CSV table of C-alpha atoms in Angstrom, one decimal:
chain,number,residue,atom,x,y,z
A,1,MET,CA,22.2,20.6,-9.3
A,2,THR,CA,19.5,20.9,-11.9
A,3,THR,CA,16.2,22.5,-11.3
A,4,ALA,CA,14.5,19.2,-11.8
A,5,ALA,CA,16.3,17.7,-8.7
A,6,PRO,CA,15.0,20.4,-6.2
A,7,ALA,CA,11.5,20.1,-7.7
A,8,GLY,CA,11.6,16.4,-7.3
A,9,LEU,CA,12.8,16.7,-3.8
A,10,ARG,CA,10.1,19.2,-3.0
A,11,ALA,CA,7.5,16.9,-4.5
A,12,ALA,CA,8.8,13.9,-2.5
A,13,SER,CA,9.0,16.0,0.7
A,14,LEU,CA,5.4,17.2,0.3
A,15,THR,CA,4.2,13.7,-0.5
A,16,ALA,CA,6.1,12.3,2.5
A,17,VAL,CA,4.5,14.9,4.8
A,18,LEU,CA,1.0,14.2,3.6
A,19,VAL,CA,1.4,10.4,3.4
A,20,GLY,CA,2.9,10.5,6.9
A,21,LEU,CA,-0.1,12.5,8.1
A,22,GLY,CA,-2.4,10.1,6.5
A,23,SER,CA,-0.6,7.2,8.1
A,24,MET,CA,-0.9,8.9,11.5
A,25,LEU,CA,-4.6,9.3,11.0
A,26,GLY,CA,-4.7,5.7,9.9
A,27,PHE,CA,-3.2,4.8,13.2
A,28,GLY,CA,-5.7,7.0,14.9
A,29,ARG,CA,-8.5,5.2,13.0
A,30,ASP,CA,-7.2,1.8,14.0
A,31,LEU,CA,-6.7,2.9,17.6
A,32,LEU,CA,-10.2,4.2,17.8
A,33,LEU,CA,-11.5,0.9,16.3
A,34,ALA,CA,-9.5,-1.2,18.7
A,35,ARG,CA,-10.4,1.0,21.7
A,36,THR,CA,-14.1,1.0,20.9
A,37,PHE,CA,-14.7,-2.5,19.7
A,38,GLY,CA,-11.6,-4.6,20.5
A,39,ALA,CA,-11.2,-7.7,18.5
A,40,ASP,CA,-14.4,-9.8,18.4
A,41,SER,CA,-17.1,-11.1,16.0
A,42,ALA,CA,-18.3,-7.6,15.2
A,43,THR,CA,-14.9,-6.4,14.1
A,44,ASP,CA,-14.4,-9.5,12.1
A,45,ALA,CA,-17.7,-8.8,10.3
A,46,PHE,CA,-16.6,-5.3,9.5
A,47,LEU,CA,-13.2,-6.4,8.3
A,48,VAL,CA,-14.9,-8.8,5.8
A,49,ALA,CA,-16.8,-5.9,4.5
A,50,TRP,CA,-13.6,-3.8,4.4
A,51,MET,CA,-12.3,-6.2,1.8
A,52,ILE,CA,-14.3,-4.2,-0.8
A,53,PRO,CA,-12.3,-1.0,-0.3
A,54,GLU,CA,-9.1,-3.0,0.3
A,55,THR,CA,-9.6,-4.6,-3.1
A,56,SER,CA,-10.9,-1.4,-4.8
A,57,ALA,CA,-7.9,0.7,-3.6
A,58,PRO,CA,-5.1,-1.3,-5.4
A,59,LEU,CA,-7.3,-2.0,-8.4
A,60,LEU,CA,-8.9,1.4,-8.9
A,61,ILE,CA,-6.2,3.8,-7.4
A,62,GLU,CA,-2.9,2.0,-8.0
A,63,GLY,CA,-4.3,0.2,-11.1
A,64,MET,CA,-5.7,3.4,-12.5
A,65,ALA,CA,-2.3,5.0,-12.2
A,66,PHE,CA,-0.6,2.1,-14.1
A,67,LEU,CA,-3.2,2.6,-16.8
A,68,MET,CA,-3.7,6.3,-17.0
A,69,VAL,CA,-0.3,7.9,-16.1
A,70,PRO,CA,1.3,6.6,-19.4
A,71,LEU,CA,-1.8,7.7,-21.4
A,72,PHE,CA,-1.9,11.1,-19.7
A,73,SER,CA,1.9,11.5,-20.2
A,74,ARG,CA,1.6,10.8,-23.9
A,75,ALA,CA,-1.4,13.1,-24.3
A,76,ALA,CA,0.4,15.9,-22.4
A,77,GLU,CA,3.1,15.9,-25.1
A,78,ARG,CA,0.4,16.8,-27.6
A,79,ALA,CA,-1.3,20.1,-26.9
A,80,GLY,CA,-5.0,19.9,-26.1
A,81,ASP,CA,-5.1,16.1,-26.1
A,82,VAL,CA,-5.4,15.8,-22.3
A,83,ARG,CA,-8.8,17.5,-22.1
A,84,ASN,CA,-10.0,15.5,-25.0
A,85,LEU,CA,-8.8,12.3,-23.3
A,86,VAL,CA,-10.8,13.3,-20.1
A,87,ALA,CA,-13.9,14.1,-22.0
A,88,ALA,CA,-13.8,10.8,-23.9
A,89,THR,CA,-13.1,8.6,-20.9
A,90,LEU,CA,-14.2,10.0,-17.6
A,91,PRO,CA,-18.0,10.1,-18.0
A,92,HIS,CA,-18.3,6.6,-19.4
A,93,MET,CA,-15.9,5.2,-16.8
A,94,SER,CA,-18.0,6.8,-14.1
A,95,VAL,CA,-21.2,5.1,-15.4
A,96,ALA,CA,-19.4,1.7,-15.5
A,97,LEU,CA,-18.1,2.2,-11.9
A,98,LEU,CA,-21.6,3.2,-10.7
A,99,GLY,CA,-23.0,0.0,-12.2
A,100,LEU,CA,-20.4,-2.1,-10.5
A,101,THR,CA,-21.1,-0.4,-7.2
A,102,ALA,CA,-24.8,-1.2,-7.4
A,103,LEU,CA,-24.0,-4.8,-8.4
A,104,THR,CA,-21.7,-5.3,-5.4
A,105,ALA,CA,-24.3,-3.9,-3.0
A,106,ALA,CA,-27.0,-6.2,-4.3
A,107,GLY,CA,-24.7,-9.2,-4.2
A,108,ALA,CA,-23.3,-8.6,-0.7
A,109,PRO,CA,-24.9,-11.7,0.9
A,110,TRP,CA,-23.3,-14.0,-1.7
A,111,LEU,CA,-20.0,-12.2,-1.4
A,112,VAL,CA,-19.9,-12.6,2.4
A,113,ALA,CA,-20.7,-16.3,2.1
A,114,LEU,CA,-17.9,-16.7,-0.5
A,115,LEU,CA,-15.2,-14.7,1.2
A,116,ALA,CA,-15.8,-15.7,4.9
A,117,PRO,CA,-18.0,-18.8,5.1
A,118,GLY,CA,-17.2,-19.4,8.8
A,119,ILE,CA,-17.8,-15.9,10.0
A,120,ALA,CA,-19.9,-15.6,13.2
A,121,ASP,CA,-22.2,-12.7,12.2
A,122,PRO,CA,-22.8,-12.8,8.4
A,123,GLU,CA,-25.8,-10.4,8.6
A,124,LEU,CA,-23.7,-7.6,10.1
A,125,ALA,CA,-21.0,-8.2,7.5
A,126,VAL,CA,-23.6,-7.8,4.7
A,127,ARG,CA,-24.9,-4.5,6.1
A,128,CYS,CA,-21.3,-3.2,6.4
A,129,MET,CA,-20.5,-4.4,2.9
A,130,ARG,CA,-23.4,-2.5,1.3
A,131,LEU,CA,-22.1,0.7,2.9
A,132,THR,CA,-18.5,0.1,1.8
A,133,SER,CA,-19.5,-0.7,-1.8
A,134,VAL,CA,-19.6,3.1,-2.4
A,135,THR,CA,-15.8,3.0,-2.5
A,136,ILE,CA,-15.8,1.3,-5.9
A,137,LEU,CA,-17.2,4.4,-7.5
A,138,MET,CA,-15.3,6.9,-5.4
A,139,PHE,CA,-11.9,5.1,-5.5
A,140,GLY,CA,-12.1,4.8,-9.3
A,141,MET,CA,-12.8,8.5,-9.5
A,142,ALA,CA,-10.0,9.3,-7.0
A,143,GLY,CA,-7.6,7.1,-8.9
A,144,TYR,CA,-8.4,8.8,-12.2
A,145,LEU,CA,-8.0,12.3,-10.8
A,146,SER,CA,-4.7,11.3,-9.1
A,147,ALA,CA,-3.2,10.0,-12.3
A,148,ALA,CA,-4.1,13.2,-14.2
A,149,LEU,CA,-2.7,15.4,-11.4
A,150,ARG,CA,0.6,13.5,-11.1
A,151,THR,CA,1.1,13.7,-14.8
A,152,HIS,CA,0.8,17.5,-14.5
A,153,HIS,CA,3.3,17.5,-11.5
A,154,ALA,CA,0.7,18.2,-8.9
A,155,PHE,CA,1.5,15.8,-6.1
A,156,GLY,CA,-0.1,17.4,-3.1
A,157,PRO,CA,-3.8,16.6,-3.6
A,158,PRO,CA,-3.2,13.0,-4.7
A,159,ALA,CA,-1.0,12.5,-1.6
A,160,ALA,CA,-3.7,14.0,0.6
A,161,ILE,CA,-6.3,11.4,-0.3
A,162,SER,CA,-5.4,9.1,2.6
A,163,VAL,CA,-5.8,12.1,4.9
A,164,ALA,CA,-9.3,12.8,3.7
A,165,TYR,CA,-10.2,9.1,3.8
A,166,ASN,CA,-9.1,8.5,7.4
A,167,LEU,CA,-10.6,11.8,8.6
A,168,GLY,CA,-14.0,10.7,7.2
A,169,ILE,CA,-13.8,7.3,9.0
A,170,ILE,CA,-12.7,8.9,12.3
A,171,ALA,CA,-15.3,11.6,12.2
A,172,VAL,CA,-18.2,9.3,11.6
A,173,LEU,CA,-16.9,6.6,14.0
A,174,TRP,CA,-16.4,9.2,16.7
A,175,VAL,CA,-19.9,10.7,16.4
A,176,PHE,CA,-21.9,7.5,15.7
A,177,GLN,CA,-19.9,4.9,17.7
A,178,ASP,CA,-23.1,3.9,19.5
A,179,HIS,CA,-24.3,2.4,16.2
A,180,GLY,CA,-21.5,-0.2,16.4
A,181,VAL,CA,-19.2,-1.2,13.6
A,182,SER,CA,-21.8,0.0,11.0
A,183,ALA,CA,-20.6,3.5,11.9
A,184,ALA,CA,-17.1,2.5,10.7
A,185,ALA,CA,-18.5,1.2,7.5
A,186,ALA,CA,-20.4,4.5,6.9
A,187,GLY,CA,-17.2,6.4,7.7
A,188,VAL,CA,-15.4,4.4,5.0
A,189,ALA,CA,-18.0,5.5,2.5
A,190,LEU,CA,-17.8,9.2,3.6
A,191,GLY,CA,-14.0,9.1,3.5
A,192,ALA,CA,-14.0,7.7,0.0
A,193,VAL,CA,-16.2,10.7,-1.1
A,194,GLY,CA,-13.6,13.0,0.6
A,195,MET,CA,-10.8,11.5,-1.6
A,196,VAL,CA,-12.6,12.8,-4.7
A,197,LEU,CA,-13.5,16.2,-3.2
A,198,ILE,CA,-10.0,17.0,-2.1
A,199,GLN,CA,-8.6,16.5,-5.6
A,200,ALA,CA,-11.5,18.1,-7.6
A,201,PRO,CA,-10.4,21.8,-7.3
A,202,ALA,CA,-6.8,21.0,-8.4
A,203,PHE,CA,-8.1,18.9,-11.3
A,204,VAL,CA,-10.3,21.7,-12.5
A,205,LYS,CA,-7.5,24.3,-12.1
A,206,ARG,CA,-5.0,22.2,-14.0
A,207,LEU,CA,-7.2,20.8,-16.8
A,208,GLY,CA,-10.0,23.3,-16.9
A,209,ARG,CA,-13.7,22.7,-16.5
A,210,PRO,CA,-15.0,19.4,-17.9
A,211,ARG,CA,-16.0,19.5,-21.5
A,212,ARG,CA,-19.2,17.9,-22.8
A,213,PRO,CA,-18.7,14.2,-23.2
A,214,THR,CA,-17.3,13.4,-26.7
A,215,ARG,CA,-17.6,10.2,-28.6
A,216,ARG,CA,-16.5,7.4,-26.2
A,217,MET,CA,-12.9,6.5,-26.3
A,218,LEU,CA,-12.5,2.9,-25.1
A,219,LEU,CA,-9.7,2.6,-22.6
A,220,PRO,CA,-7.3,0.0,-23.8
A,221,LEU,CA,-8.9,-3.1,-22.3
A,222,GLY,CA,-5.9,-5.2,-23.4
A,223,ALA,CA,-3.7,-3.0,-21.3
A,224,PHE,CA,-6.0,-2.9,-18.3
A,225,LEU,CA,-6.6,-6.7,-18.0
A,226,PRO,CA,-3.0,-7.5,-17.0
A,227,ILE,CA,-3.1,-4.7,-14.5
A,228,ALA,CA,-6.4,-5.9,-13.1
A,229,ALA,CA,-5.2,-9.4,-12.8
A,230,TYR,CA,-2.0,-8.3,-11.1
A,231,THR,CA,-3.8,-6.1,-8.5
A,232,LEU,CA,-6.5,-8.6,-7.8
A,233,GLU,CA,-3.9,-11.3,-7.3
A,234,ARG,CA,-1.9,-9.1,-5.0
A,235,GLN,CA,-5.0,-8.4,-3.0
A,236,GLY,CA,-5.7,-12.1,-3.1
A,237,GLN,CA,-3.3,-12.5,-0.2
A,238,VAL,CA,-5.8,-10.6,2.0
A,239,PHE,CA,-8.6,-12.8,0.7
A,240,VAL,CA,-6.6,-15.9,1.8
A,241,GLU,CA,-6.0,-14.4,5.2
A,242,ARG,CA,-9.7,-13.6,5.8
A,243,PHE,CA,-10.9,-16.9,4.4
A,244,ALA,CA,-8.4,-19.0,6.6
A,245,GLY,CA,-8.9,-16.7,9.6
A,246,SER,CA,-12.7,-17.0,9.5
A,247,SER,CA,-12.4,-20.6,10.8
A,248,LEU,CA,-10.0,-19.7,13.6
A,249,ALA,CA,-10.8,-18.3,17.1
A,250,GLU,CA,-12.9,-15.2,17.4
A,251,GLY,CA,-10.8,-12.0,16.8
A,252,SER,CA,-8.2,-13.8,14.6
A,253,ILE,CA,-9.1,-11.7,11.5
A,254,SER,CA,-8.8,-8.6,13.6
A,255,HIS,CA,-5.4,-9.5,14.9
A,256,LEU,CA,-4.2,-10.2,11.4
A,257,ASN,CA,-5.6,-6.9,10.2
A,258,TYR,CA,-4.0,-4.8,13.0
A,259,ALA,CA,-0.6,-6.4,12.5
A,260,GLN,CA,-0.7,-5.9,8.8
A,261,LYS,CA,-1.8,-2.3,9.0
A,262,ILE,CA,1.0,-1.3,11.4
A,263,ALA,CA,3.7,-3.3,9.5
A,264,GLN,CA,2.8,-1.8,6.1
A,265,VAL,CA,3.3,1.8,7.1
A,266,PRO,CA,7.1,1.8,6.5
A,267,MET,CA,6.5,-0.1,3.2
A,268,ILE,CA,4.1,2.7,2.1
A,269,LEU,CA,6.6,5.4,3.1
A,270,SER,CA,9.4,3.6,1.2
A,271,LEU,CA,7.5,3.9,-2.1
A,272,ILE,CA,7.0,7.7,-1.9
A,273,VAL,CA,10.0,8.4,-4.1
A,274,ALA,CA,8.8,5.8,-6.6
A,275,THR,CA,5.4,7.5,-6.6
A,276,VAL,CA,6.9,10.8,-7.5
A,277,THR,CA,9.2,9.4,-10.2
A,278,PHE,CA,6.5,7.3,-11.9
A,279,PRO,CA,5.6,9.8,-14.6
A,280,HIS,CA,9.3,10.3,-15.4
A,281,LEU,CA,9.8,6.6,-15.6
A,282,ALA,CA,6.8,6.3,-17.9
A,283,ARG,CA,8.2,8.9,-20.2
A,284,ALA,CA,11.7,7.3,-20.2
A,285,ILE,CA,10.3,3.9,-21.1
A,286,THR,CA,8.1,5.3,-23.8
A,287,ALA,CA,11.1,7.2,-25.3
A,288,GLY,CA,13.3,4.1,-25.1
A,289,ASP,CA,15.8,5.8,-22.8
A,290,GLY,CA,17.3,2.6,-21.3
A,291,PRO,CA,20.0,4.3,-19.1
A,292,THR,CA,17.6,6.6,-17.5
A,293,VAL,CA,15.1,3.8,-16.8
A,294,ARG,CA,17.8,1.5,-15.3
A,295,ARG,CA,19.2,4.4,-13.1
A,296,ARG,CA,15.8,5.3,-11.9
A,297,LEU,CA,14.8,1.8,-11.0
A,298,THR,CA,18.1,1.1,-9.2
A,299,ASP,CA,17.9,4.3,-7.1
A,300,ASP,CA,14.3,3.6,-6.2
A,301,LEU,CA,15.0,0.0,-5.3
A,302,VAL,CA,17.9,0.9,-3.0
A,303,THR,CA,15.9,3.7,-1.3
A,304,ALA,CA,12.9,1.4,-0.7
A,305,ALA,CA,15.1,-1.5,0.5
A,306,ALA,CA,17.0,0.7,3.0
A,307,THR,CA,13.7,2.0,4.4
A,308,VAL,CA,12.0,-1.3,4.9
A,309,LEU,CA,15.0,-3.3,6.1
A,310,LEU,CA,15.5,-0.8,8.9
A,311,ALA,CA,11.8,-0.9,9.7
A,312,THR,CA,11.8,-4.7,9.7
A,313,ALA,CA,14.6,-4.7,12.3
A,314,VAL,CA,12.6,-2.3,14.5
A,315,LEU,CA,9.3,-4.1,14.1
A,316,VAL,CA,10.7,-7.5,14.8
A,317,VAL,CA,12.5,-6.4,18.0
A,318,CYS,CA,9.9,-3.9,19.3
A,319,ALA,CA,6.6,-5.4,18.2
A,320,PRO,CA,5.1,-5.8,21.7
A,321,GLU,CA,5.8,-2.3,22.6
A,322,ILE,CA,4.6,-0.8,19.3
A,323,VAL,CA,1.2,-2.7,19.5
A,324,ARG,CA,0.8,-2.0,23.2
A,325,LEU,CA,1.4,1.8,22.8
A,326,LEU,CA,-0.8,2.1,19.7
A,327,LEU,CA,-3.7,-0.3,20.4
A,328,GLN,CA,-3.9,-1.5,23.9
A,329,HIS,CA,-6.6,0.8,25.2
A,330,GLY,CA,-10.2,0.3,26.0
A,331,ALA,CA,-11.6,-3.0,24.7
A,332,PHE,CA,-8.2,-4.1,23.3
A,333,THR,CA,-6.7,-6.5,25.8
A,334,ASP,CA,-3.2,-7.7,26.7
A,335,ALA,CA,-4.0,-11.0,25.0
A,336,ASP,CA,-4.9,-9.1,21.8
A,337,THR,CA,-1.6,-7.3,22.1
A,338,GLU,CA,0.4,-10.6,22.4
A,339,ALA,CA,-1.4,-12.2,19.4
A,340,THR,CA,-1.0,-9.1,17.2
A,341,ALA,CA,2.6,-8.6,18.1
A,342,LEU,CA,3.5,-12.2,17.2
A,343,ILE,CA,1.8,-11.9,13.9
A,344,MET,CA,3.5,-8.6,13.1
A,345,ARG,CA,6.9,-10.0,13.7
A,346,VAL,CA,6.3,-12.8,11.2
A,347,TYR,CA,4.5,-10.5,8.7
A,348,SER,CA,7.4,-8.0,8.8
A,349,LEU,CA,9.7,-10.6,7.2
A,350,GLY,CA,7.9,-10.0,3.9
A,351,LEU,CA,8.2,-6.2,3.9
A,352,LEU,CA,11.2,-6.2,1.6
A,353,GLY,CA,9.3,-8.3,-0.9
A,354,GLN,CA,6.3,-5.9,-0.6
A,355,ALA,CA,8.6,-2.9,-1.4
A,356,VAL,CA,10.4,-4.6,-4.3
A,357,VAL,CA,7.0,-5.5,-5.9
A,358,GLY,CA,5.8,-2.0,-5.5
A,359,VAL,CA,8.9,-0.5,-7.2
A,360,VAL,CA,9.5,-3.0,-9.9
A,361,CYS,CA,5.9,-3.6,-11.2
A,362,ARG,CA,5.7,0.0,-12.6
A,363,ALA,CA,8.3,-0.8,-15.2
A,364,PHE,CA,6.2,-3.5,-16.7
A,365,PHE,CA,3.1,-1.4,-17.1
A,366,CYS,CA,4.6,1.7,-18.8
A,367,GLY,CA,5.1,0.2,-22.2
A,368,THR,CA,2.8,0.6,-25.1
A,369,ARG,CA,2.1,-3.1,-25.3
A,370,PRO,CA,0.5,-5.0,-22.4
A,371,THR,CA,2.4,-7.6,-20.4
A,372,TRP,CA,1.1,-10.5,-18.3
A,373,TYR,CA,4.5,-11.0,-16.6
A,374,PRO,CA,3.6,-9.2,-13.3
A,375,ALA,CA,0.3,-11.1,-13.1
A,376,LEU,CA,2.1,-14.4,-13.6
A,377,ALA,CA,4.6,-13.5,-10.9
A,378,MET,CA,1.8,-12.6,-8.4
A,379,ALA,CA,0.0,-15.8,-9.3
A,380,ALA,CA,3.0,-17.9,-8.3
A,381,GLY,CA,3.2,-16.0,-5.0
A,382,LEU,CA,-0.5,-16.3,-4.4
A,383,ALA,CA,-0.3,-20.0,-5.0
A,384,THR,CA,2.4,-20.3,-2.4
A,385,THR,CA,0.4,-18.3,0.1
A,386,ILE,CA,-2.7,-20.5,-0.5
A,387,ALA,CA,-0.6,-23.7,-0.1
A,388,LEU,CA,1.0,-22.6,3.2
A,389,ALA,CA,-1.9,-20.7,4.9
A,390,THR,CA,-3.6,-23.7,6.4
A,391,PRO,CA,-5.8,-23.1,9.6
A,392,PRO,CA,-3.9,-25.7,11.7
A,393,TRP,CA,-0.9,-23.4,11.6
A,394,GLY,CA,-2.9,-20.5,13.1
A,395,THR,CA,-2.5,-16.8,12.5
A,396,THR,CA,1.3,-16.9,12.6
A,397,GLY,CA,1.2,-19.5,9.9
A,398,ILE,CA,-1.0,-17.3,7.8
A,399,ALA,CA,1.4,-14.4,8.2
A,400,ALA,CA,4.3,-16.6,7.3
A,401,ALA,CA,2.5,-17.8,4.2
A,402,ASN,CA,1.9,-14.1,3.2
A,403,ALA,CA,5.6,-13.2,3.7
A,404,ALA,CA,6.7,-16.3,1.7
A,405,GLY,CA,4.3,-15.6,-1.2
A,406,ILE,CA,5.1,-12.0,-1.7
A,407,THR,CA,8.9,-12.7,-1.4
A,408,LEU,CA,8.6,-15.2,-4.2
A,409,SER,CA,6.7,-12.8,-6.4
A,410,ALA,CA,9.3,-10.1,-5.8
A,411,ALA,CA,12.1,-12.4,-6.8
A,412,ILE,CA,10.3,-13.4,-10.1
A,413,LEU,CA,9.5,-9.7,-10.9
A,414,PHE,CA,13.1,-8.6,-10.2
A,415,ALA,CA,14.4,-11.4,-12.5
A,416,GLY,CA,12.1,-10.1,-15.3
A,417,LEU,CA,14.0,-6.8,-15.3
A,418,ARG,CA,17.0,-8.5,-16.9
A,419,GLY,CA,15.0,-8.9,-20.1
A,420,PRO,CA,15.7,-6.9,-23.2
A,421,ALA,CA,13.0,-4.3,-22.5
A,422,ILE,CA,14.7,-3.0,-19.4
A,423,GLY,CA,18.1,-4.7,-19.3
A,424,LEU,CA,18.8,-4.0,-15.6
A,425,SER,CA,22.0,-5.5,-14.4
A,426,VAL,CA,21.5,-7.7,-11.3
A,427,ARG,CA,24.9,-6.7,-10.0
A,428,SER,CA,23.9,-3.0,-9.9
A,429,VAL,CA,21.3,-3.8,-7.3
A,430,ALA,CA,22.6,-7.0,-5.7
A,431,ARG,CA,25.7,-5.4,-4.0
A,432,PRO,CA,23.9,-2.6,-2.3
A,433,ALA,CA,21.0,-4.9,-1.4
A,434,ALA,CA,23.4,-7.4,0.2
A,435,CYS,CA,25.0,-4.6,2.2
A,436,LEU,CA,21.6,-3.5,3.4
A,437,LEU,CA,20.6,-7.0,4.4
A,438,LEU,CA,23.8,-7.3,6.4
A,439,ALA,CA,23.1,-3.9,8.0
A,440,GLY,CA,19.6,-5.0,8.8
A,441,ALA,CA,20.8,-8.2,10.5
A,442,LEU,CA,23.4,-6.3,12.5
A,443,ALA,CA,20.8,-3.7,13.5
A,444,ALA,CA,18.3,-6.4,14.6
A,445,THR,CA,21.0,-8.1,16.7
A,446,ALA,CA,21.9,-4.8,18.4
A,447,GLY,CA,18.2,-4.1,18.9
A,448,TRP,CA,17.7,-7.4,20.6
A,449,GLY,CA,20.6,-6.7,22.9
A,450,THR,CA,19.4,-3.2,23.8
A,451,HIS,CA,15.8,-4.5,24.3
A,452,SER,CA,17.0,-7.0,26.8
A,453,LEU,CA,19.0,-4.5,28.7
A,454,LEU,CA,16.0,-2.2,29.0
A,455,ALA,CA,13.6,-4.8,30.3
A,456,GLY,CA,11.5,-3.3,33.1
A,457,LEU,CA,11.4,0.2,31.7
A,458,PRO,CA,8.1,1.8,30.5
A,459,PRO,CA,7.2,0.6,27.0
A,460,ALA,CA,7.6,4.0,25.5
A,461,ALA,CA,11.2,4.3,26.8
A,462,VAL,CA,12.0,0.8,25.6
A,463,LEU,CA,10.7,1.5,22.1
A,464,ALA,CA,12.4,4.9,21.8
A,465,LEU,CA,15.8,3.7,23.0
A,466,THR,CA,15.8,0.4,21.2
A,467,ALA,CA,14.6,2.0,17.9
A,468,ALA,CA,17.4,4.6,18.2
A,469,ALA,CA,20.1,2.0,18.8
A,470,THR,CA,18.8,-0.1,15.9
A,471,ALA,CA,18.7,2.8,13.5
A,472,ALA,CA,22.2,4.0,14.5
A,473,VAL,CA,23.7,0.5,13.9
A,474,PHE,CA,21.9,0.2,10.6
A,475,CYS,CA,23.1,3.5,9.3
A,476,ALA,CA,26.7,2.9,10.5
A,477,ALA,CA,26.8,-0.6,9.0
A,478,ALA,CA,25.4,0.6,5.7
A,479,ALA,CA,27.8,3.5,5.5
A,480,LEU,CA,30.8,1.4,6.4
A,481,THR,CA,30.3,-0.9,3.4
A,482,GLY,CA,31.4,2.0,1.2
A,483,THR,CA,28.7,1.3,-1.3
A,484,GLU,CA,28.2,4.5,-3.3
A,485,GLU,CA,24.4,4.2,-3.7
A,486,ILE,CA,23.9,3.9,0.1
A,487,THR,CA,26.3,6.6,1.2
A,488,THR,CA,24.9,9.0,-1.3
A,489,MET,CA,21.4,8.3,-0.2
A,490,ILE,CA,22.4,8.9,3.5
A,491,ARG,CA,23.9,12.2,2.6
A,492,ILE,CA,20.9,13.3,0.6
A,493,ARG,CA,18.5,12.3,3.4
A,494,GLY,CA,20.7,14.1,5.9
A,495,ARG,CA,20.5,17.4,4.0
A,496,ALA,CA,16.8,17.0,3.5
């Protein structure tokens, strides 16, 4: 085994631990929100304001990675160019982000009216949005530092940003919960500051102290516009959910949010390997190393698909128990649990599409020339979501529209990999994917049977035993197919 493989495994393991810790703290955050405030007009107002960080995160953290990792990778190959790149871009980018932050805070009343016209408490939403607007500046800075550190093979601090973010929210919410959901909004702002602070020491250590700003280097706007369009369209699904949910019963937006937050955890975990390999993928694409690019994408797709398909089976079968154990405390009622669990079951059907989009989109943003293909794929999916997410269908209809839209986008993006730039063979992914889909179906069937047999036991016991049976059937079915990619992955995960 080469030294690169253990290093990659260590990086993936460290990232997994920190992302897992961040996800646990995210659960704690959502649990505290649900226990303290339940699901009512106040939480709906906060969640409308939370659309600012929810939009800023993919645009300014994920989008910044798409833009800056290739630039940092190319600069790293030329001695001394990385610090010059930082001096020429970071100060001017910070000023632009600060201006956008101020503009968002000033325009909060108009944004609330646009995003959630039927919300019950627009004034509270405006107050919360002005607090959360700080995330525009902080997320942009955090995304920039993360891109630089990952290019220099420092994965710990970037992976810890969700830990810092959620700790900030929990701390402020815990101390100032008597101030209502405004405390949660203030916690979001503090957590965003923590995302920058936790990376700053490693950034200075790796790249040295900041130099005096040099003549401004314009970031390639032509390259960023497709990235911005893609990330905004992907986040547009949340806009559709909040817009349609604002005209439904009180608490509907909150139910949608809780279901989405829980269901997305396995999708986030499935992309850990892809996050670690992104700098290597960028270098391979820049160098025109087609075989390495295709092998990397195939491995990442199979790994992500295996993770989310197993998770989908567990989430669909055990949704009531998961929601009850995590959220049904304090102000969160049994009716809230039933509504959230039903939404989560439907939403989980789109997890495979979410994972495929997360893996595949990287390949389109690593080249030296911008491409609008991912944005067009997301536009098709968003149009589908808008067409299907009609209020008469309720919250489950909105969740189904989300799943359908992202699945269509994933199919279009995957089809684009067959082009001359990547040349990925559909067959290389189709066979292991089909085996994993079969394994997921068998696992879900076994899970339903186990779940029925355990009816009457405490929710924790039902969840643990059903999840174990589902996972065992999934792994056995995947291994029995004899597909090399799957069996190799199982052996590697077992040794890890």
